[in-house]
């Protein structure tokens, strides 16, 4: 930094709460801004002093924080990736589009409320679904993979892009099997697919969901029921894919027909397969990473949209694994 010509500015945060969220843990976001824009940032209460020898970059810091505070006011949860994305857009002169990227309505729930992404990772996930035939969403619990996957399926159905929605998952759980649960097959499967039902009920309402299920427009079934089928004009979502075997994953992916999209979600840190069986999700990650029209989106702890303590739990387990 040239000490002879120093530009200085001051930014006033709307609240100390916003400042804490934007500064980041151990000032990680400030350090990122300093590195990328070659500035010096000095926090003091709810104010931030900005210094640098590039006048444009000094002004950009205040503009970036203003845009990010607006997102916070809309209940968007911001992490380091979001700050980096804002910096990159500011440098390209496209920061004015930041709000559109986060606040675009994906679909409205049955109360009329807008559903939109909550962070950078979710935005990448949604864009991948829109522009690829198969999207893999890989990451920890609480990142919104299942929720957004079902939301995008409903959005595609409402737009007429697909004729039906198929939601499935392997019936594998730690220490429990279908045979020990009461009822017929559908009643046995339902507990495994509870998260999917929850999203459908939240977006469509219980009555509308039941009508679509009765008409076969929405199909919820165990993974074994996919064998031998060709799925045309459908949005197919496979949840808990870390618990598929290699054979099951291959079987599922080769069901893709014309005019269809697939979303495959899983958390490779929570594999419940019996000893000796390998996860089909891990194999697919290695085999298909360079195949056209297939994309992998990796979520991290920063993308968790549940209670903030969940991020700390995930980080602690990841640290132990490393």
Short mmCIF file of N, CA and C in Angstrom, two decimals, residues 44 61 77 92 103 106 115 161 168 187 215 247 259 291 319 321:
data_model
loop_
_atom_site.label_atom_id
_atom_site.label_comp_id
_atom_site.label_asym_id
_atom_site.label_seq_id
_atom_site.Cartn_x
_atom_site.Cartn_y
_atom_site.Cartn_z
N UNK A 44 -14.73 -0.61 15.02
CA UNK A 44 -14.84 0.12 16.29
C UNK A 44 -16.32 0.27 16.63
N UNK A 61 -15.85 -1.27 -0.42
CA UNK A 61 -16.08 -1.96 0.85
C UNK A 61 -17.43 -1.53 1.45
N UNK A 77 -28.91 -15.96 5.30
CA UNK A 77 -27.81 -16.32 6.19
C UNK A 77 -26.52 -16.27 5.38
N UNK A 92 -16.30 -6.86 -10.66
CA UNK A 92 -16.76 -6.94 -12.05
C UNK A 92 -17.77 -5.85 -12.39
N UNK A 103 -32.77 -13.11 -3.95
CA UNK A 103 -34.17 -12.87 -3.60
C UNK A 103 -35.14 -13.29 -4.70
N UNK A 106 -38.27 -18.76 -6.13
CA UNK A 106 -38.22 -20.06 -6.79
C UNK A 106 -39.63 -20.61 -6.96
N UNK A 115 -40.38 -18.46 -1.67
CA UNK A 115 -39.28 -19.33 -1.28
C UNK A 115 -38.07 -18.94 -2.12
N UNK A 161 -42.57 -27.96 -17.07
CA UNK A 161 -41.31 -28.50 -17.59
C UNK A 161 -41.25 -30.01 -17.44
N UNK A 168 -37.46 -40.48 -4.03
CA UNK A 168 -37.08 -41.80 -3.55
C UNK A 168 -35.86 -41.72 -2.65
N UNK A 187 -46.72 -47.94 4.50
CA UNK A 187 -46.60 -47.49 5.89
C UNK A 187 -45.18 -47.72 6.42
N UNK A 215 -53.31 -39.02 -7.71
CA UNK A 215 -53.34 -38.98 -9.17
C UNK A 215 -52.04 -39.50 -9.79
N UNK A 247 -24.17 -50.68 -7.10
CA UNK A 247 -25.14 -51.21 -8.05
C UNK A 247 -26.43 -50.40 -8.04
N UNK A 259 -36.37 -35.48 -21.39
CA UNK A 259 -37.12 -34.39 -20.75
C UNK A 259 -37.14 -34.47 -19.24
N UNK A 291 -18.14 -35.73 -16.46
CA UNK A 291 -19.14 -36.05 -17.48
C UNK A 291 -20.01 -34.81 -17.75
N UNK A 319 -13.13 -31.65 12.06
CA UNK A 319 -11.78 -31.50 12.62
C UNK A 319 -11.26 -32.83 13.13
N UNK A 321 -12.22 -35.82 12.09
CA UNK A 321 -11.99 -36.70 10.94
C UNK A 321 -10.65 -36.40 10.29
#
